[in-house]
Amino acid sequence: MNFGYKKLYIGGELRDSISGAKKDVICPATEEVVGTIAWAGKEDAELALEEAQKGFKYWSKLSLKERTVWMMKLREEVLKNDDLLRKAVVMEMGKSYDAAWEDIESIVNALEFYPGAMRNMHDEIIPDIENTHRHKIVNQPAGVAVAYLAWNFPLLNVGYKIGPALAAGCSIIIKPSGLASLSSYVLGEILYNMNFPAGVINFISGPVSEVAYTMTTSKIPKVLTMIGSSQSGRQVMADSATSVKHVSMELGGNAPFIVCEDADLETATNIGIALKYGNCGQICVSPNRFLIHENVYDAFLEMFIAKAKKIKVGFGIDEKPDMGPLVTLKDRERIIKMVKDDVASGATLELGGGIPAGKSVGNFMEPTIITGLTTEMRCFKEEIFGPVAAIMKFSTNKEAIELGNDTVYGLVSYVFSKNEKDLRMFGEELDFGEVQINGVKYAIYLPHGGIKESGIGHDCSYLALNDYLVKKRITTAL
């Protein structure tokens, strides 16, 4: 399937890049060209900023009711174009058709949830102790937002940003990753065809050094938000210092997956397999380090290996695989080298570690399990972002907490136990923005955010609105 040529969506118009540059979209499963996109440069970024500023002046003056009407219209159009959008995600990411629904669902849910969440952002009245004045705090849209998005969930990430931005009254420029821009450009065509208000949503992809740097250093944006690596987040924060901007970032992770002696191993292994190998491990909340109590370690490992062996690796709408490819050949080479480095340092390869049989084309990698790690090994210290489970033993809950917290990251952690006292301790002492206990749940109404090197601010829930709002105090003398 080839999507042909897709243009930038800036200021309500579909545009070629000013330089005429284009970029082919390569499917990571077939290595074939599945489309071509307009590839923006510095001048396109400057144009997008100007158009977004115009869009903000219009959009911010609309009532929430009027903004909601447009958001619901967009929601309907996304649902009407579900198949097209899903296929774009499949072709640019190599994930299964069924898995791509999560991307569409994110946009649909965000467009529905945030108008209601914004309605609940009431003015705050502050009592005057001397009874001489009346005070209230009101929320107002911050201004133009620029969003830098990761490639692993191309449209899910779009949903996380446009929902709160639009409800808050901000215009937004979306810069999807150059590795996965196709589906965003298709969404741009949908916005164009429905005559969505010009400049309110813009899609532009191009070199970070030209496009992102131009927008980050500009004084026009009032909000910078991103989903990406911690290294990229630090760079954006440094470059943004040309003016004072709101910054919200969901960055890297190195999630511990702690299984205590009394845990339900069937539940723990099922959830662990789904989280670790879903999207080929290319998920910021994917567990990296499986920390298993020594008394159930052997049983857990046996069950986990048996289930990992059943994972079907493949690609295609009809094939319905459990796991697709990695996004690039470079990523596969990086991850295989991580595993080899740790094995050379004394770790044990229990499963996988290479390219699946019959998968010489595409960036496929076997579901992989490695044991016997130390805290100095790469699969313990680094974010793997691939289909490798690093499994280790622990003896006490204190040791599990110390191992879990032994990372610069702080996005999410997982704990499995039946002891309420122990679970309270894990919840209090694990140094992560999220602690998921005996299960896992993500939803548009639940806060998602990290601490330490994993970010600042939140995606999802009403908390995300705070990134796009400024608070103003209005005081009136009586």
Short mmCIF file of C-alpha atoms in Angstrom, two decimals:
data_model
loop_
_atom_site.label_atom_id
_atom_site.label_comp_id
_atom_site.label_asym_id
_atom_site.label_seq_id
_atom_site.Cartn_x
_atom_site.Cartn_y
_atom_site.Cartn_z
CA MET A 1 0.00 0.00 0.00
CA ASN A 2 1.39 3.40 -0.99
CA PHE A 3 -0.10 6.63 0.35
CA GLY A 4 1.45 8.80 -2.32
CA TYR A 5 2.61 12.33 -1.59
CA LYS A 6 1.41 14.15 1.53
CA LYS A 7 1.82 17.87 2.16
CA LEU A 8 2.42 19.98 5.25
CA TYR A 9 -0.70 21.32 6.93
CA ILE A 10 -0.06 24.93 7.93
CA GLY A 11 -2.54 27.75 8.42
CA GLY A 12 -5.46 25.65 7.19
CA GLU A 13 -3.74 24.86 3.89
CA LEU A 14 -1.95 21.83 2.46
CA ARG A 15 1.46 23.07 1.35
CA ASP A 16 4.65 21.87 -0.25
CA SER A 17 7.74 22.76 1.74
CA ILE A 18 9.15 26.12 0.66
CA SER A 19 12.36 24.45 -0.49
CA GLY A 20 10.44 21.69 -2.28
CA ALA A 21 12.19 19.03 -0.18
CA LYS A 22 10.51 15.65 0.23
CA LYS A 23 11.18 12.53 2.30
CA ASP A 24 10.22 8.94 1.59
CA VAL A 25 8.39 6.95 4.27
CA ILE A 26 9.91 3.48 4.62
CA CYS A 27 7.90 0.64 6.19
CA PRO A 28 10.09 -0.96 8.88
CA ALA A 29 8.57 -4.38 8.18
CA THR A 30 9.01 -4.51 4.39
CA GLU A 31 11.71 -1.88 3.76
CA GLU A 32 9.48 -0.54 0.97
CA VAL A 33 8.50 3.06 0.29
CA VAL A 34 4.89 3.49 1.43
CA GLY A 35 4.56 7.23 0.86
CA THR A 36 6.36 10.53 0.52
CA ILE A 37 5.97 13.59 2.72
CA ALA A 38 6.84 17.25 2.31
CA TRP A 39 9.99 17.81 4.36
CA ALA A 40 10.00 21.19 6.06
CA GLY A 41 12.83 23.60 6.77
CA LYS A 42 13.45 26.77 8.75
CA GLU A 43 11.19 28.96 6.62
CA ASP A 44 8.29 26.52 6.93
CA ALA A 45 8.72 26.51 10.70
CA GLU A 46 8.62 30.31 10.76
CA LEU A 47 5.46 30.27 8.64
CA ALA A 48 3.84 27.72 10.96
CA LEU A 49 4.57 29.94 13.96
CA GLU A 50 3.03 32.96 12.26
CA GLU A 51 -0.07 31.03 11.23
CA ALA A 52 -0.44 29.46 14.67
CA GLN A 53 -0.31 32.92 16.19
CA LYS A 54 -3.19 33.98 13.94
CA GLY A 55 -5.01 30.77 14.84
CA PHE A 56 -4.59 31.46 18.53
CA LYS A 57 -6.10 34.93 18.24
CA TYR A 58 -9.21 33.40 16.68
CA TRP A 59 -9.48 30.19 18.71
CA SER A 60 -8.84 31.74 22.12
CA LYS A 61 -11.76 34.14 21.60
CA LEU A 62 -14.24 31.34 20.96
CA SER A 63 -16.35 30.15 23.87
CA LEU A 64 -15.67 26.66 25.20
CA LYS A 65 -19.03 25.65 23.74
CA GLU A 66 -17.92 26.80 20.28
CA ARG A 67 -14.57 25.07 20.60
CA THR A 68 -16.35 21.90 21.70
CA VAL A 69 -18.47 21.89 18.54
CA TRP A 70 -15.33 21.84 16.41
CA MET A 71 -13.69 19.21 18.57
CA MET A 72 -16.69 16.94 18.22
CA LYS A 73 -16.71 17.45 14.45
CA LEU A 74 -13.07 16.41 14.34
CA ARG A 75 -13.84 13.39 16.50
CA GLU A 76 -16.50 12.30 14.02
CA GLU A 77 -14.12 12.72 11.08
CA VAL A 78 -11.43 10.68 12.80
CA LEU A 79 -13.90 7.85 13.34
CA LYS A 80 -15.07 8.07 9.72
CA ASN A 81 -11.44 7.78 8.59
CA ASP A 82 -10.47 5.15 11.14
CA ASP A 83 -9.39 2.58 8.52
CA LEU A 84 -7.25 5.05 6.57
CA LEU A 85 -5.54 6.41 9.67
CA ARG A 86 -4.90 2.95 11.07
CA LYS A 87 -3.35 1.76 7.83
CA ALA A 88 -1.06 4.79 7.82
CA VAL A 89 0.14 3.86 11.31
CA VAL A 90 0.58 0.23 10.27
CA MET A 91 2.68 1.17 7.26
CA GLU A 92 4.92 3.69 9.00
CA MET A 93 5.38 1.68 12.22
CA GLY A 94 4.98 -1.95 11.19
CA LYS A 95 2.53 -2.64 14.01
CA SER A 96 -0.59 -4.74 13.55
CA TYR A 97 -3.88 -3.29 12.36
CA ASP A 98 -5.57 -4.20 15.64
CA ALA A 99 -2.79 -2.56 17.68
CA ALA A 100 -3.14 0.64 15.64
CA TRP A 101 -6.63 1.16 17.05
CA GLU A 102 -5.00 2.41 20.26
CA ASP A 103 -3.67 5.39 18.30
CA ILE A 104 -7.09 6.28 16.91
CA GLU A 105 -8.80 5.70 20.24
CA SER A 106 -6.48 8.20 21.91
CA ILE A 107 -7.56 11.03 19.62
CA VAL A 108 -11.24 10.09 19.89
CA ASN A 109 -11.15 9.89 23.69
CA ALA A 110 -9.10 13.08 24.11
CA LEU A 111 -11.44 15.14 21.92
CA GLU A 112 -14.38 13.88 23.96
CA PHE A 113 -12.85 14.12 27.43
CA TYR A 114 -11.18 17.53 27.49
CA PRO A 115 -14.16 19.81 26.84
CA GLY A 116 -15.78 18.35 29.95
CA ALA A 117 -12.57 18.59 31.92
CA MET A 118 -12.23 22.24 30.90
CA ARG A 119 -15.80 22.97 32.01
CA ASN A 120 -14.78 21.75 35.46
CA MET A 121 -11.90 24.25 35.66
CA HIS A 122 -13.94 26.76 37.63
CA ASP A 123 -12.82 30.19 38.76
CA GLU A 124 -11.41 30.08 42.28
CA ILE A 125 -12.73 32.54 44.85
CA ILE A 126 -10.31 33.68 47.57
CA PRO A 127 -11.98 35.04 50.72
CA ASP A 128 -10.72 38.47 51.78
CA ILE A 129 -9.73 38.39 55.44
CA GLU A 130 -10.35 42.12 55.95
CA ASN A 131 -13.54 42.04 53.86
CA THR A 132 -12.35 45.01 51.77
CA HIS A 133 -11.93 43.32 48.40
CA ARG A 134 -13.28 40.52 46.23
CA HIS A 135 -10.74 38.13 44.64
CA LYS A 136 -10.95 35.42 42.04
CA ILE A 137 -8.48 33.38 40.00
CA VAL A 138 -9.41 32.72 36.38
CA ASN A 139 -7.86 30.41 33.81
CA GLN A 140 -6.88 31.78 30.41
CA PRO A 141 -5.24 30.09 27.39
CA ALA A 142 -1.45 30.41 27.48
CA GLY A 143 -0.87 30.98 23.76
CA VAL A 144 0.70 29.07 20.88
CA ALA A 145 1.82 25.55 21.81
CA VAL A 146 4.49 23.54 20.01
CA ALA A 147 4.51 19.77 20.47
CA TYR A 148 7.40 17.46 19.62
CA LEU A 149 6.23 13.86 19.39
CA ALA A 150 7.85 10.44 19.52
CA TRP A 151 7.35 7.90 16.76
CA ASN A 152 6.22 4.88 18.78
CA PHE A 153 2.51 5.82 18.94
CA PRO A 154 2.18 8.45 16.20
CA LEU A 155 -1.48 9.35 16.64
CA LEU A 156 -1.87 8.44 20.30
CA ASN A 157 0.72 11.10 21.01
CA VAL A 158 -1.19 13.58 18.82
CA GLY A 159 -4.33 12.89 20.85
CA TYR A 160 -2.52 13.52 24.12
CA LYS A 161 -1.60 17.02 22.92
CA ILE A 162 -4.47 18.34 20.82
CA GLY A 163 -7.16 17.39 23.37
CA PRO A 164 -6.04 19.66 26.21
CA ALA A 165 -4.60 22.34 23.93
CA LEU A 166 -7.82 22.83 21.98
CA ALA A 167 -10.04 22.71 25.07
CA ALA A 168 -7.85 25.26 26.83
CA GLY A 169 -8.07 27.65 23.87
CA CYS A 170 -4.54 27.26 22.51
CA SER A 171 -3.45 26.78 18.93
CA ILE A 172 -0.84 24.08 18.40
CA ILE A 173 1.92 23.09 16.00
CA ILE A 174 2.56 19.36 15.95
CA LYS A 175 6.00 18.21 14.88
CA PRO A 176 5.81 14.43 14.59
CA SER A 177 8.99 12.40 14.48
CA GLY A 178 10.60 12.17 11.08
CA LEU A 179 10.35 8.39 11.49
CA ALA A 180 6.56 8.44 11.73
CA SER A 181 4.96 11.52 10.17
CA LEU A 182 2.69 9.87 7.61
CA SER A 183 -0.38 9.39 9.81
CA SER A 184 -0.14 12.98 11.09
CA TYR A 185 -0.04 14.27 7.52
CA VAL A 186 -3.12 12.16 6.72
CA LEU A 187 -4.84 13.78 9.71
CA GLY A 188 -3.82 17.14 8.28
CA GLU A 189 -5.70 16.27 5.09
CA ILE A 190 -8.76 15.42 7.17
CA LEU A 191 -8.57 18.79 8.92
CA TYR A 192 -8.24 20.51 5.55
CA ASN A 193 -11.21 18.69 4.05
CA MET A 194 -13.45 19.57 7.00
CA ASN A 195 -12.39 23.25 6.90
CA PHE A 196 -11.16 23.22 10.48
CA PRO A 197 -10.34 26.79 11.61
CA ALA A 198 -7.07 27.90 10.01
CA GLY A 199 -3.90 27.92 12.07
CA VAL A 200 -5.41 26.21 15.11
CA ILE A 201 -3.77 22.83 14.38
CA ASN A 202 -0.67 22.59 12.19
CA PHE A 203 1.46 19.60 11.15
CA ILE A 204 5.07 20.05 10.10
CA SER A 205 7.96 17.59 10.03
CA GLY A 206 11.58 18.20 9.13
CA PRO A 207 15.13 18.16 10.50
CA VAL A 208 15.36 18.86 14.23
CA SER A 209 18.26 21.25 13.64
CA GLU A 210 16.10 23.42 11.39
CA VAL A 211 12.44 22.93 12.30
CA ALA A 212 12.53 22.16 16.01
CA TYR A 213 15.35 24.58 16.79
CA THR A 214 13.56 27.41 14.96
CA MET A 215 10.35 26.86 16.88
CA THR A 216 12.00 26.24 20.25
CA THR A 217 14.10 29.40 20.11
CA SER A 218 11.25 31.55 18.80
CA LYS A 219 9.51 33.92 21.21
CA ILE A 220 6.10 33.11 19.72
CA PRO A 221 5.38 29.81 21.50
CA LYS A 222 4.21 30.08 25.08
CA VAL A 223 4.05 26.32 25.58
CA LEU A 224 6.59 23.66 24.63
CA THR A 225 5.48 20.08 25.15
CA MET A 226 7.06 16.86 24.03
CA ILE A 227 7.14 13.09 24.21
CA GLY A 228 10.64 11.80 23.62
CA SER A 229 14.00 10.95 25.11
CA SER A 230 15.43 12.60 28.20
CA GLN A 231 18.39 13.82 26.17
CA SER A 232 16.06 15.55 23.69
CA GLY A 233 14.07 17.04 26.54
CA ARG A 234 17.14 18.61 28.11
CA GLN A 235 18.13 20.07 24.75
CA VAL A 236 14.69 21.60 24.20
CA MET A 237 14.77 23.15 27.67
CA ALA A 238 18.18 24.66 27.00
CA ASP A 239 17.20 26.02 23.58
CA SER A 240 13.92 27.46 24.88
CA ALA A 241 15.60 30.01 27.16
CA THR A 242 15.15 32.82 24.61
CA SER A 243 11.89 33.54 26.45
CA VAL A 244 9.91 32.21 29.40
CA LYS A 245 7.74 29.30 28.26
CA HIS A 246 5.60 26.63 29.86
CA VAL A 247 7.42 23.30 29.51
CA SER A 248 5.77 19.88 29.74
CA MET A 249 7.66 16.70 28.89
CA GLU A 250 7.10 12.95 29.04
CA LEU A 251 10.57 11.52 28.62
CA GLY A 252 12.47 8.23 28.99
CA GLY A 253 11.77 5.39 31.38
CA ASN A 254 13.45 2.40 32.98
CA ALA A 255 10.52 0.71 34.67
CA PRO A 256 11.05 -1.92 37.38
CA PHE A 257 8.60 -4.83 37.43
CA ILE A 258 8.68 -6.20 40.98
CA VAL A 259 7.22 -9.64 41.70
CA CYS A 260 7.07 -10.52 45.40
CA GLU A 261 7.08 -13.97 46.97
CA ASP A 262 3.30 -14.06 47.43
CA ALA A 263 2.41 -12.64 43.98
CA ASP A 264 -0.05 -14.23 41.56
CA LEU A 265 2.50 -15.46 39.01
CA GLU A 266 -0.07 -16.12 36.28
CA THR A 267 -1.25 -12.52 36.43
CA ALA A 268 2.26 -11.14 36.71
CA THR A 269 3.63 -13.10 33.74
CA ASN A 270 0.65 -12.31 31.53
CA ILE A 271 0.92 -8.59 32.21
CA GLY A 272 4.70 -8.67 31.95
CA ILE A 273 4.59 -10.34 28.53
CA ALA A 274 1.97 -7.89 27.21
CA LEU A 275 3.85 -4.82 28.47
CA LYS A 276 7.31 -5.98 27.46
CA TYR A 277 6.64 -7.20 23.94
CA GLY A 278 3.72 -4.99 22.92
CA ASN A 279 4.81 -2.63 20.13
CA CYS A 280 8.10 -4.59 20.09
CA GLY A 281 9.00 -3.10 23.46
CA GLN A 282 8.97 0.42 22.03
CA ILE A 283 6.88 1.91 24.83
CA CYS A 284 8.04 4.39 27.44
CA VAL A 285 6.16 2.47 30.15
CA SER A 286 7.48 -0.92 29.06
CA PRO A 287 9.14 -2.77 31.97
CA ASN A 288 12.90 -2.95 31.58
CA ARG A 289 14.04 -4.65 34.78
CA PHE A 290 12.07 -7.63 36.07
CA LEU A 291 12.92 -7.96 39.76
CA ILE A 292 11.71 -11.33 41.04
CA HIS A 293 11.82 -12.65 44.61
CA GLU A 294 14.33 -15.47 44.87
CA ASN A 295 11.72 -17.94 46.18
CA VAL A 296 9.55 -17.63 43.05
CA TYR A 297 12.29 -16.71 40.59
CA ASP A 298 12.60 -20.14 38.93
CA ALA A 299 8.83 -20.56 38.59
CA PHE A 300 8.40 -17.06 37.18
CA LEU A 301 11.26 -17.48 34.71
CA GLU A 302 9.92 -20.81 33.45
CA MET A 303 6.43 -19.37 32.91
CA PHE A 304 7.76 -16.19 31.32
CA ILE A 305 9.99 -18.04 28.85
CA ALA A 306 7.17 -20.40 27.89
CA LYS A 307 4.84 -17.50 27.12
CA ALA A 308 7.51 -15.50 25.28
CA LYS A 309 8.13 -18.48 22.99
CA LYS A 310 4.50 -18.31 21.85
CA ILE A 311 4.75 -14.70 20.61
CA LYS A 312 4.08 -14.50 16.89
CA VAL A 313 6.44 -12.09 15.16
CA GLY A 314 5.24 -10.70 11.86
CA PHE A 315 3.53 -7.95 9.91
CA GLY A 316 0.33 -7.30 8.04
CA ILE A 317 -3.35 -6.63 8.44
CA ASP A 318 -4.31 -10.25 7.76
CA GLU A 319 -1.37 -11.90 9.51
CA LYS A 320 -2.36 -10.50 12.92
CA PRO A 321 1.04 -10.81 14.62
CA ASP A 322 1.65 -10.37 18.34
CA MET A 323 4.79 -8.32 17.70
CA GLY A 324 6.03 -6.32 14.73
CA PRO A 325 9.46 -4.88 13.89
CA LEU A 326 11.62 -2.26 15.50
CA VAL A 327 11.36 1.17 13.92
CA THR A 328 14.85 1.19 12.34
CA LEU A 329 17.69 -1.17 11.55
CA LYS A 330 19.91 1.04 13.70
CA ASP A 331 17.68 0.41 16.71
CA ARG A 332 17.85 -3.34 16.18
CA GLU A 333 21.63 -3.21 15.94
CA ARG A 334 21.78 -1.09 19.11
CA ILE A 335 19.62 -3.50 21.12
CA ILE A 336 21.33 -6.67 19.92
CA LYS A 337 24.66 -5.09 20.88
CA MET A 338 23.31 -4.24 24.35
CA VAL A 339 22.43 -7.89 24.87
CA LYS A 340 25.78 -9.12 23.53
CA ASP A 341 27.68 -6.67 25.72
CA ASP A 342 25.90 -7.90 28.85
CA VAL A 343 26.36 -11.56 27.94
CA ALA A 344 30.07 -10.88 27.42
CA SER A 345 30.08 -9.35 30.92
CA GLY A 346 28.56 -12.47 32.48
CA ALA A 347 24.82 -12.34 31.91
CA THR A 348 22.94 -15.36 30.51
CA LEU A 349 20.89 -15.28 27.32
CA GLU A 350 17.79 -17.36 28.05
CA LEU A 351 15.86 -16.70 24.84
CA GLY A 352 16.22 -14.88 21.54
CA GLY A 353 18.83 -12.20 21.11
CA GLY A 354 18.83 -12.15 17.34
CA ILE A 355 16.77 -12.01 14.15
CA PRO A 356 13.77 -14.38 13.83
CA ALA A 357 14.03 -17.18 11.28
CA GLY A 358 12.60 -16.16 7.91
CA LYS A 359 12.69 -12.44 8.76
CA SER A 360 15.72 -11.24 6.83
CA VAL A 361 13.69 -8.35 5.43
CA GLY A 362 12.55 -5.70 7.90
CA ASN A 363 13.78 -4.71 11.35
CA PHE A 364 12.44 -7.72 13.21
CA MET A 365 13.99 -9.02 16.43
CA GLU A 366 13.23 -12.10 18.51
CA PRO A 367 11.51 -11.79 21.87
CA THR A 368 14.55 -11.84 24.14
CA ILE A 369 15.16 -12.75 27.79
CA ILE A 370 18.42 -12.15 29.63
CA THR A 371 19.25 -13.10 33.24
CA GLY A 372 22.14 -12.87 35.66
CA LEU A 373 22.60 -9.13 35.33
CA THR A 374 24.43 -6.78 37.63
CA THR A 375 23.49 -3.16 38.24
CA GLU A 376 26.39 -2.04 36.05
CA MET A 377 25.18 -3.84 32.92
CA ARG A 378 23.60 -1.96 30.05
CA CYS A 379 20.21 -3.71 30.16
CA PHE A 380 19.88 -2.62 33.79
CA LYS A 381 21.06 0.97 33.47
CA GLU A 382 19.81 2.03 30.03
CA GLU A 383 16.33 2.34 28.58
CA ILE A 384 16.20 -0.64 26.21
CA PHE A 385 13.16 0.42 24.16
CA GLY A 386 13.00 -2.98 22.54
CA PRO A 387 11.86 -6.59 23.09
CA VAL A 388 14.37 -7.52 25.81
CA ALA A 389 13.33 -8.58 29.32
CA ALA A 390 16.16 -8.29 31.86
CA ILE A 391 15.28 -10.59 34.79
CA MET A 392 17.00 -10.44 38.20
CA LYS A 393 16.55 -11.88 41.69
CA PHE A 394 16.00 -10.05 44.96
CA SER A 395 15.89 -11.32 48.54
CA THR A 396 14.03 -8.63 50.51
CA ASN A 397 11.52 -5.91 49.75
CA LYS A 398 14.10 -3.32 50.80
CA GLU A 399 16.50 -4.70 48.19
CA ALA A 400 13.74 -4.62 45.53
CA ILE A 401 13.03 -0.96 46.28
CA GLU A 402 16.73 -0.09 46.16
CA LEU A 403 17.15 -1.89 42.82
CA GLY A 404 13.96 -0.35 41.44
CA ASN A 405 15.04 3.17 42.40
CA ASP A 406 18.57 2.66 41.08
CA THR A 407 17.95 4.67 37.90
CA VAL A 408 17.94 8.28 36.77
CA TYR A 409 14.44 7.71 35.39
CA GLY A 410 11.16 7.93 37.26
CA LEU A 411 8.22 7.29 34.95
CA VAL A 412 6.41 4.13 36.01
CA SER A 413 6.90 1.07 38.22
CA TYR A 414 4.97 -2.16 38.65
CA VAL A 415 4.49 -4.23 41.82
CA PHE A 416 2.83 -7.60 42.37
CA SER A 417 2.05 -8.77 45.90
CA LYS A 418 -0.91 -9.76 48.11
CA ASN A 419 0.41 -8.13 51.28
CA GLU A 420 -1.31 -4.79 51.87
CA LYS A 421 1.36 -3.54 54.24
CA ASP A 422 4.10 -4.32 51.75
CA LEU A 423 2.16 -2.69 48.94
CA ARG A 424 1.75 0.52 50.95
CA MET A 425 5.50 0.56 51.47
CA PHE A 426 6.20 0.06 47.76
CA GLY A 427 3.71 2.79 46.88
CA GLU A 428 5.41 5.24 49.25
CA GLU A 429 9.05 4.40 48.56
CA LEU A 430 9.25 3.70 44.84
CA ASP A 431 10.49 6.93 43.28
CA PHE A 432 8.31 7.02 40.18
CA GLY A 433 5.49 9.18 38.87
CA GLU A 434 3.28 6.09 38.70
CA VAL A 435 3.16 2.92 40.80
CA GLN A 436 0.89 0.27 39.28
CA ILE A 437 -0.07 -2.51 41.69
CA ASN A 438 -1.24 -6.02 40.71
CA GLY A 439 -2.38 -4.80 37.31
CA VAL A 440 -2.07 -1.99 34.84
CA LYS A 441 -4.41 0.69 33.58
CA TYR A 442 -3.97 3.70 31.33
CA ALA A 443 -6.85 5.96 30.31
CA ILE A 444 -7.37 9.51 29.13
CA TYR A 445 -8.78 10.50 32.54
CA LEU A 446 -5.82 9.10 34.52
CA PRO A 447 -2.68 11.25 35.03
CA HIS A 448 0.43 10.07 33.20
CA GLY A 449 3.69 11.75 34.09
CA GLY A 450 7.18 11.15 35.36
CA ILE A 451 9.68 12.59 37.81
CA LYS A 452 13.49 12.84 37.79
CA GLU A 453 14.81 12.45 34.22
CA SER A 454 11.43 11.15 33.05
CA GLY A 455 9.85 14.54 32.70
CA ILE A 456 7.73 17.34 34.04
CA GLY A 457 3.99 17.92 33.78
CA HIS A 458 1.38 15.41 32.70
CA ASP A 459 -0.32 13.88 29.73
CA CYS A 460 -3.92 12.72 30.18
CA SER A 461 -6.36 13.73 32.94
CA TYR A 462 -7.40 17.26 33.87
CA LEU A 463 -3.82 17.91 34.99
CA ALA A 464 -2.72 18.19 31.35
CA LEU A 465 -4.87 21.32 31.00
CA ASN A 466 -2.56 23.16 33.40
CA ASP A 467 0.20 23.05 30.78
CA TYR A 468 -1.91 25.15 28.40
CA LEU A 469 -3.44 27.61 30.87
CA VAL A 470 -2.24 30.65 32.79
CA LYS A 471 -3.86 31.74 36.02
CA LYS A 472 -4.82 35.38 36.51
CA ARG A 473 -5.89 37.02 39.77
CA ILE A 474 -8.64 39.62 39.49
CA THR A 475 -9.17 41.75 42.60
CA THR A 476 -11.98 44.28 42.99
CA ALA A 477 -12.33 46.77 45.84
CA LEU A 478 -15.68 46.68 47.60
#
